[in-house]
Tab-separated table of C-alpha atoms and ligand atoms in Angstrom:
chain	number	residue	atom	x	y	z
A	1	UNK	CA	80.055	47.458	50.932
A	2	UNK	CA	77.029	49.298	51.935
A	3	UNK	CA	76.777	49.984	55.221
A	4	UNK	CA	73.323	49.229	57.035
A	5	UNK	CA	71.510	49.593	60.224
A	6	UNK	CA	70.494	46.045	60.277
A	7	UNK	CA	74.102	44.816	60.025
A	8	UNK	CA	74.569	43.174	63.311
A	9	UNK	CA	70.734	42.239	63.596
A	10	UNK	CA	71.531	38.272	63.128
A	11	UNK	CA	75.680	38.423	63.863
A	12	UNK	CA	75.374	40.307	67.332
A	13	UNK	CA	72.059	41.517	68.389
A	14	UNK	CA	73.396	42.470	71.732
A	15	UNK	CA	76.483	44.527	70.441
A	16	UNK	CA	74.114	47.622	71.417
A	17	UNK	CA	73.812	47.032	75.260
A	18	UNK	CA	77.404	45.944	75.318
A	19	UNK	CA	78.555	49.584	74.175
A	20	UNK	CA	75.935	51.503	75.843
A	21	UNK	CA	76.694	50.232	79.114
A	22	UNK	CA	80.490	50.579	78.964
A	23	UNK	CA	80.031	53.968	77.639
A	24	UNK	CA	77.574	54.631	80.168
A	25	UNK	CA	79.895	53.981	83.116
A	26	UNK	CA	82.587	56.008	81.655
A	27	UNK	CA	80.554	58.947	80.989
A	28	UNK	CA	79.090	58.640	84.394
A	29	UNK	CA	82.645	58.379	86.110
A	30	UNK	CA	83.513	61.581	83.809
A	31	UNK	CA	81.321	63.358	81.800
A	32	UNK	CA	83.756	64.618	79.432
A	33	UNK	CA	84.425	61.301	78.132
A	34	UNK	CA	81.262	61.562	76.122
A	35	UNK	CA	82.931	64.552	74.124
A	36	UNK	CA	86.239	62.611	73.776
A	37	UNK	CA	84.586	59.323	72.382
A	38	UNK	CA	82.542	61.733	69.980
A	39	UNK	CA	85.838	63.303	68.914
A	40	UNK	CA	87.419	60.272	68.266
A	41	UNK	CA	84.999	59.198	65.894
A	42	UNK	CA	85.563	62.682	63.892
A	43	UNK	CA	89.455	62.353	63.953
A	44	UNK	CA	88.964	58.542	62.843
A	45	UNK	CA	86.396	59.458	59.706
A	46	UNK	CA	88.436	62.491	58.615
A	47	UNK	CA	91.868	60.412	58.076
A	48	UNK	CA	91.246	57.902	55.423
A	49	UNK	CA	87.365	57.199	56.247
A	50	UNK	CA	86.112	55.742	59.315
A	51	UNK	CA	87.714	52.603	59.552
A	52	UNK	CA	89.343	52.638	63.204
A	53	UNK	CA	92.890	53.782	62.049
A	54	UNK	CA	93.085	56.332	64.455
A	55	UNK	CA	92.786	53.373	67.158
A	56	UNK	CA	96.089	51.800	65.913
A	57	UNK	CA	99.590	52.040	67.970
A	58	UNK	CA	102.640	52.293	66.026
A	59	UNK	CA	104.213	49.008	64.554
A	60	UNK	CA	107.562	48.007	63.142
A	61	UNK	CA	105.915	48.467	59.595
A	62	UNK	CA	104.074	51.814	60.483
A	63	UNK	CA	103.935	54.791	62.314
A	64	UNK	CA	100.483	55.596	63.453
A	65	UNK	CA	98.108	58.768	64.015
A	66	UNK	CA	98.064	58.986	67.428
A	67	UNK	CA	101.080	60.564	67.542
A	68	UNK	CA	100.499	63.029	64.885
A	69	UNK	CA	100.084	67.019	65.898
A	70	UNK	CA	96.028	66.848	65.542
A	71	UNK	CA	95.983	63.852	68.037
A	72	UNK	CA	99.136	63.739	70.405
A	73	UNK	CA	98.280	64.743	73.877
A	74	UNK	CA	94.720	65.491	72.767
A	75	UNK	CA	92.842	62.559	71.751
A	76	UNK	CA	91.297	60.640	74.615
A	77	UNK	CA	88.906	57.836	75.554
A	78	UNK	CA	91.113	55.012	73.764
A	79	UNK	CA	90.943	53.033	76.986
A	80	UNK	CA	87.176	53.209	76.843
A	81	UNK	CA	86.873	52.326	73.503
A	82	UNK	CA	89.215	48.774	74.364
A	83	UNK	CA	87.205	48.349	77.059
A	84	UNK	CA	84.161	48.092	74.866
A	85	UNK	CA	85.534	45.873	72.450
A	86	UNK	CA	86.753	43.383	75.008
A	87	UNK	CA	82.941	43.426	76.455
A	88	UNK	CA	82.181	42.827	72.586
A	89	UNK	CA	84.516	40.427	71.667
A	90	UNK	CA	83.094	38.484	74.868
A	91	UNK	CA	79.477	38.077	73.687
A	92	UNK	CA	80.762	38.059	69.587
A	93	UNK	CA	83.795	36.932	69.704
A	94	UNK	CA	85.560	38.463	66.005
A	95	UNK	CA	82.271	39.827	64.704
A	96	UNK	CA	81.856	43.532	65.198
A	97	UNK	CA	84.686	45.946	63.638
A	98	UNK	CA	86.512	48.284	66.157
A	99	UNK	CA	85.630	51.056	63.546
A	100	UNK	CA	81.683	50.274	64.219
A	101	UNK	CA	82.519	50.564	67.901
A	102	UNK	CA	83.736	53.870	67.782
A	103	UNK	CA	80.682	54.826	65.554
A	104	UNK	CA	78.175	53.379	67.960
A	105	UNK	CA	79.986	54.679	70.941
A	106	UNK	CA	80.056	58.382	69.602
A	107	UNK	CA	75.831	57.931	69.092
A	108	UNK	CA	75.212	56.888	72.721
A	109	UNK	CA	78.199	59.788	74.099
A	110	UNK	CA	75.887	62.201	72.250
A	111	UNK	CA	72.430	60.534	73.365
A	112	UNK	CA	73.467	60.088	77.201
A	113	UNK	CA	74.375	63.586	77.016
A	114	UNK	CA	71.203	64.521	76.199
A	115	UNK	CA	71.832	65.124	72.296
A	116	UNK	CA	69.858	63.492	69.387
A	117	UNK	CA	69.694	59.975	68.941
A	118	UNK	CA	70.331	58.277	65.572
A	119	UNK	CA	70.362	55.040	63.709
A	120	UNK	CA	74.370	54.376	63.190
A	121	UNK	CA	74.676	52.329	59.875
A	122	UNK	CA	77.293	49.744	60.511
A	123	UNK	CA	79.497	47.253	58.686
A	124	UNK	CA	82.580	49.198	58.360
A	125	UNK	CA	85.820	47.077	57.888
A	126	UNK	CA	88.746	48.150	60.205
A	127	UNK	CA	91.895	49.127	58.610
A	128	UNK	CA	94.558	47.463	59.235
A	129	UNK	CA	97.334	49.900	58.940
A	130	UNK	CA	97.647	53.720	59.715
A	131	UNK	CA	99.558	56.667	58.828
A	132	UNK	CA	100.944	59.581	60.897
A	133	UNK	CA	101.518	61.434	57.391
A	134	UNK	CA	97.905	60.996	56.653
A	135	UNK	CA	97.228	62.333	59.962
A	136	UNK	CA	99.134	65.371	59.615
A	137	UNK	CA	98.578	66.300	56.022
A	138	UNK	CA	96.015	68.766	56.877
A	139	UNK	CA	92.841	67.204	56.552
A	140	UNK	CA	91.997	67.543	59.961
A	141	UNK	CA	90.692	71.264	60.654
A	142	UNK	CA	93.067	72.903	62.978
A	143	UNK	CA	91.911	75.694	65.465
A	144	UNK	CA	94.358	77.927	63.957
A	145	UNK	CA	92.900	77.571	60.228
A	146	UNK	CA	91.270	80.155	58.076
A	147	UNK	CA	87.550	80.257	57.586
A	148	UNK	CA	87.951	79.025	54.181
A	149	UNK	CA	90.585	76.533	54.981
A	150	UNK	CA	87.931	75.235	57.511
A	151	UNK	CA	85.316	74.924	54.605
A	152	UNK	CA	87.577	73.422	51.995
A	153	UNK	CA	88.557	70.707	54.651
A	154	UNK	CA	84.910	69.905	55.310
A	155	UNK	CA	84.448	70.097	51.372
A	156	UNK	CA	86.916	67.548	51.015
A	157	UNK	CA	85.366	64.921	53.002
A	158	UNK	CA	81.798	65.558	51.031
A	159	UNK	CA	80.427	68.073	53.746
A	160	UNK	CA	79.078	71.425	52.914
A	161	UNK	CA	79.635	74.649	54.924
A	162	UNK	CA	76.203	73.860	56.449
A	163	UNK	CA	77.360	70.519	57.672
A	164	UNK	CA	80.036	72.115	59.005
A	165	UNK	CA	78.427	74.801	60.973
A	166	UNK	CA	75.938	72.149	62.303
A	167	UNK	CA	78.732	69.689	63.225
A	168	UNK	CA	80.668	72.238	65.124
A	169	UNK	CA	77.753	72.730	67.625
A	170	UNK	CA	79.557	69.197	68.755
A	171	UNK	CA	81.771	71.839	70.780
A	172	UNK	CA	78.838	72.073	73.351
A	173	UNK	CA	80.227	69.292	75.573
A	174	UNK	CA	83.777	68.638	76.288
A	175	UNK	CA	86.849	70.810	76.978
A	176	UNK	CA	89.763	72.469	75.372
A	177	UNK	CA	93.481	73.098	76.441
A	178	UNK	CA	94.599	76.672	76.615
A	179	UNK	CA	97.285	76.371	73.546
A	180	UNK	CA	94.071	75.877	71.603
A	181	UNK	CA	92.237	78.807	72.701
A	182	UNK	CA	95.088	81.433	73.772
A	183	UNK	CA	94.703	83.163	70.465
A	184	UNK	CA	90.929	83.618	70.742
A	185	UNK	CA	90.719	85.134	74.200
A	186	UNK	CA	93.719	87.417	73.835
A	187	UNK	CA	92.302	88.556	70.477
A	188	UNK	CA	90.057	91.050	71.591
A	189	UNK	CA	87.846	91.497	68.532
A	190	UNK	CA	84.433	92.340	68.794
A	191	UNK	CA	83.510	88.585	68.373
A	192	UNK	CA	84.443	88.009	72.311
A	193	UNK	CA	82.605	89.304	75.108
A	194	UNK	CA	85.481	90.907	77.253
A	195	UNK	CA	84.515	89.569	80.771
A	196	UNK	CA	84.271	86.458	78.974
A	197	UNK	CA	88.019	86.751	77.428
A	198	UNK	CA	89.077	87.666	81.090
A	199	UNK	CA	87.925	84.822	82.755
A	200	UNK	CA	89.267	82.777	80.200
A	201	UNK	CA	92.857	84.196	80.207
A	202	UNK	CA	92.765	83.777	84.277
A	203	UNK	CA	93.250	80.384	83.257
A	204	UNK	CA	95.457	80.459	80.365
A	205	UNK	CA	98.292	82.909	80.316
A	206	UNK	CA	99.279	85.210	77.418
A	207	UNK	CA	102.934	83.751	77.192
A	208	UNK	CA	103.215	79.754	75.683
A	209	UNK	CA	105.522	77.203	76.333
A	210	UNK	CA	104.640	76.533	79.889
A	211	UNK	CA	102.697	73.792	81.322
A	212	UNK	CA	100.296	75.939	81.746
A	213	UNK	CA	99.393	75.281	78.109
A	214	UNK	CA	97.520	72.164	79.052
A	215	UNK	CA	95.278	73.909	81.275
A	216	UNK	CA	91.830	73.010	79.957
A	217	UNK	CA	88.502	75.257	79.615
A	218	UNK	CA	85.368	73.871	78.998
A	219	UNK	CA	83.997	74.593	75.472
A	220	UNK	CA	80.655	75.733	76.861
A	221	UNK	CA	80.893	77.856	79.803
A	222	UNK	CA	76.942	77.119	80.436
A	223	UNK	CA	76.092	73.413	80.004
A	224	UNK	CA	79.490	71.723	79.579
A	225	UNK	CA	77.685	68.387	79.951
A	226	UNK	CA	74.847	68.665	78.038
A	227	UNK	CA	74.387	68.329	74.428
A	228	UNK	CA	72.132	71.094	73.371
A	229	UNK	CA	72.210	73.949	71.310
A	230	UNK	CA	73.879	76.253	73.659
A	231	UNK	CA	77.072	76.503	71.459
A	232	UNK	CA	74.951	78.487	68.908
A	233	UNK	CA	73.511	80.479	71.906
A	234	UNK	CA	77.103	81.300	73.211
A	235	UNK	CA	78.241	82.381	69.896
A	236	UNK	CA	75.457	84.643	69.203
A	237	UNK	CA	76.455	86.139	72.814
A	238	UNK	CA	80.053	86.251	72.013
A	239	UNK	CA	81.043	84.032	74.814
A	240	UNK	CA	81.699	81.277	72.387
A	241	UNK	CA	84.409	78.333	72.185
A	242	UNK	CA	87.192	79.011	69.995
A	243	UNK	CA	86.100	77.361	66.138
A	244	UNK	CA	83.468	79.343	64.510
A	245	UNK	CA	83.686	82.165	66.714
A	246	UNK	CA	86.581	83.812	65.309
A	247	UNK	CA	84.825	84.195	62.288
A	248	UNK	CA	81.667	84.783	63.788
A	249	UNK	CA	80.224	88.391	62.800
A	250	UNK	CA	76.811	89.662	61.326
A	251	UNK	CA	78.700	91.158	58.410
A	252	UNK	CA	79.907	87.782	57.372
A	253	UNK	CA	78.362	86.388	53.979
A	254	UNK	CA	79.315	82.558	55.026
A	255	UNK	CA	78.510	82.353	58.699
A	256	UNK	CA	75.871	84.802	59.548
A	257	UNK	CA	73.444	85.240	61.859
A	258	UNK	CA	70.694	83.617	59.873
A	259	UNK	CA	72.548	80.564	59.179
A	260	UNK	CA	73.235	79.886	63.084
A	261	UNK	CA	69.722	80.680	63.900
A	262	UNK	CA	68.507	78.371	61.257
A	263	UNK	CA	70.691	75.565	62.812
A	264	UNK	CA	69.696	76.166	66.058
A	265	UNK	CA	66.065	75.555	64.929
A	266	UNK	CA	67.068	72.165	62.939
A	267	UNK	CA	68.307	69.229	64.743
A	268	UNK	CA	71.795	68.906	64.691
A	269	UNK	CA	72.946	67.132	62.160
A	270	UNK	CA	75.170	64.788	63.931
A	271	UNK	CA	74.174	61.933	61.385
A	272	UNK	CA	76.398	63.902	58.814
A	273	UNK	CA	79.260	62.182	59.775
A	274	UNK	CA	78.052	58.733	60.358
A	275	UNK	CA	77.886	57.035	56.597
B	301	HEM	C1	85.359	72.877	62.495
B	301	HEM	C2	86.343	72.021	62.951
B	301	HEM	C3	86.889	71.634	63.900
B	301	HEM	C4	88.039	72.140	64.869
B	301	HEM	C5	89.116	73.004	64.327
B	301	HEM	C6	88.204	71.769	65.747
B	301	HEM	C7	88.953	71.559	66.896
B	301	HEM	C8	89.152	71.576	68.121
B	301	HEM	C9	90.017	71.469	69.354
B	301	HEM	C10	91.293	72.190	68.802
B	301	HEM	C11	89.770	71.044	70.256
B	301	HEM	C12	90.769	70.667	71.737
B	301	HEM	C13	91.731	69.839	71.727
B	301	HEM	C14	92.314	70.192	72.865
B	301	HEM	O1	92.530	71.261	73.572
B	301	HEM	O2	93.030	68.944	72.979
B	301	HEM	C15	88.611	70.324	70.134
B	301	HEM	C16	87.322	69.425	70.983
B	301	HEM	C17	86.611	68.906	70.586
B	301	HEM	N1	85.862	68.667	69.296
B	301	HEM	FE1	86.412	69.967	67.899
B	301	HEM	N2	87.423	70.502	66.259
B	301	HEM	C18	86.307	71.203	64.968
B	301	HEM	C19	85.515	70.023	64.423
B	301	HEM	C20	84.859	69.342	65.419
B	301	HEM	C21	83.790	68.234	65.171
B	301	HEM	C22	83.226	68.047	63.807
B	301	HEM	C23	83.448	67.411	66.342
B	301	HEM	C24	82.263	66.220	66.273
B	301	HEM	C25	81.534	65.868	65.467
B	301	HEM	C26	84.196	67.788	66.990
B	301	HEM	C27	83.897	67.438	68.466
B	301	HEM	C28	84.833	67.986	69.339
B	301	HEM	C29	84.517	67.550	71.074
B	301	HEM	C30	83.554	66.559	71.564
B	301	HEM	C31	85.688	68.510	71.638
B	301	HEM	C32	85.857	68.283	73.242
B	301	HEM	C33	86.715	66.943	73.142
B	301	HEM	C34	87.136	66.527	74.693
B	301	HEM	O3	86.511	67.433	75.733
B	301	HEM	O4	88.226	65.434	74.817
B	301	HEM	N3	84.933	68.911	66.647
B	301	HEM	N4	88.064	70.679	68.963
B	302	CA	CA1	90.216	56.650	59.764
B	303	CA	CA1	76.157	72.097	76.232
């Protein structure tokens, strides 16, 4: 069925306040949670669409997505989604899908951290099953993917290269583990400022396989808790986080300076994933 901004206007008008109040207190307690909730939405949507599949625990009949490599020891915020869902069930029992809760929580997170606001289209139906294999099949982009691989993974979701560049701007908030950015900070190409690389290396030893793999660093070293366009500015200054930074160079025909500055001027299109 067609999603609609007005889906809950009659069925549950208080859903928006219920979601927002829980997101608000979670982000007040820990700003990073805003990023974690946004990423949860992204990882739900890339695996069989935005159907709440990412939320499902393993059962006797299926092994779900939570323990799949892109998600395990990495996705956060499930407890916040549970708290939101309880609150929503208290005001409108049996009306609002978990998939819609995740979509609204992602929007509210971005807005609370100073980013753009959009009207979320609603009416998603929750999946009753989830698949470890689907989440492990390579549909979710990896920080070690090549540029062409990243582009084709977004293409497979109906998203263009420009969309990918815009959506990568989400890394203006949140944190990443040493194991995901080590390669970038020890690979001193001309894409990374050497002082910045050194600073990151301090918290992330070259050798993998220790507890320090889990050390985290902010993705945006300047405004980690504000949803702004610093992701791109850092990238241009060679102090970027790991995703497009590895590929960013003035010579690159696909992700070049013009593309990036155009993205800075446009509002970040967070709505792209929201269909
Ligand atoms: C372009 C392909 C992408 C790759 C390869 C990628 C990869 C990653 C990785 C490896 C992390 C750190 C995870 C960890 O250390 O546990 C991360 C964090 C994050 N990603 Fe992405 N990501 C991509 C696109 C996106 C998109 C499209 C969004 C949302 C629209 C997003 C939002 C985030 C956020 C907010 C965080 C921080 C999460 C937190 O602090 O809990 N990413 N990403
Ligand atoms: Ca899903
Ligand atoms: Ca920022």
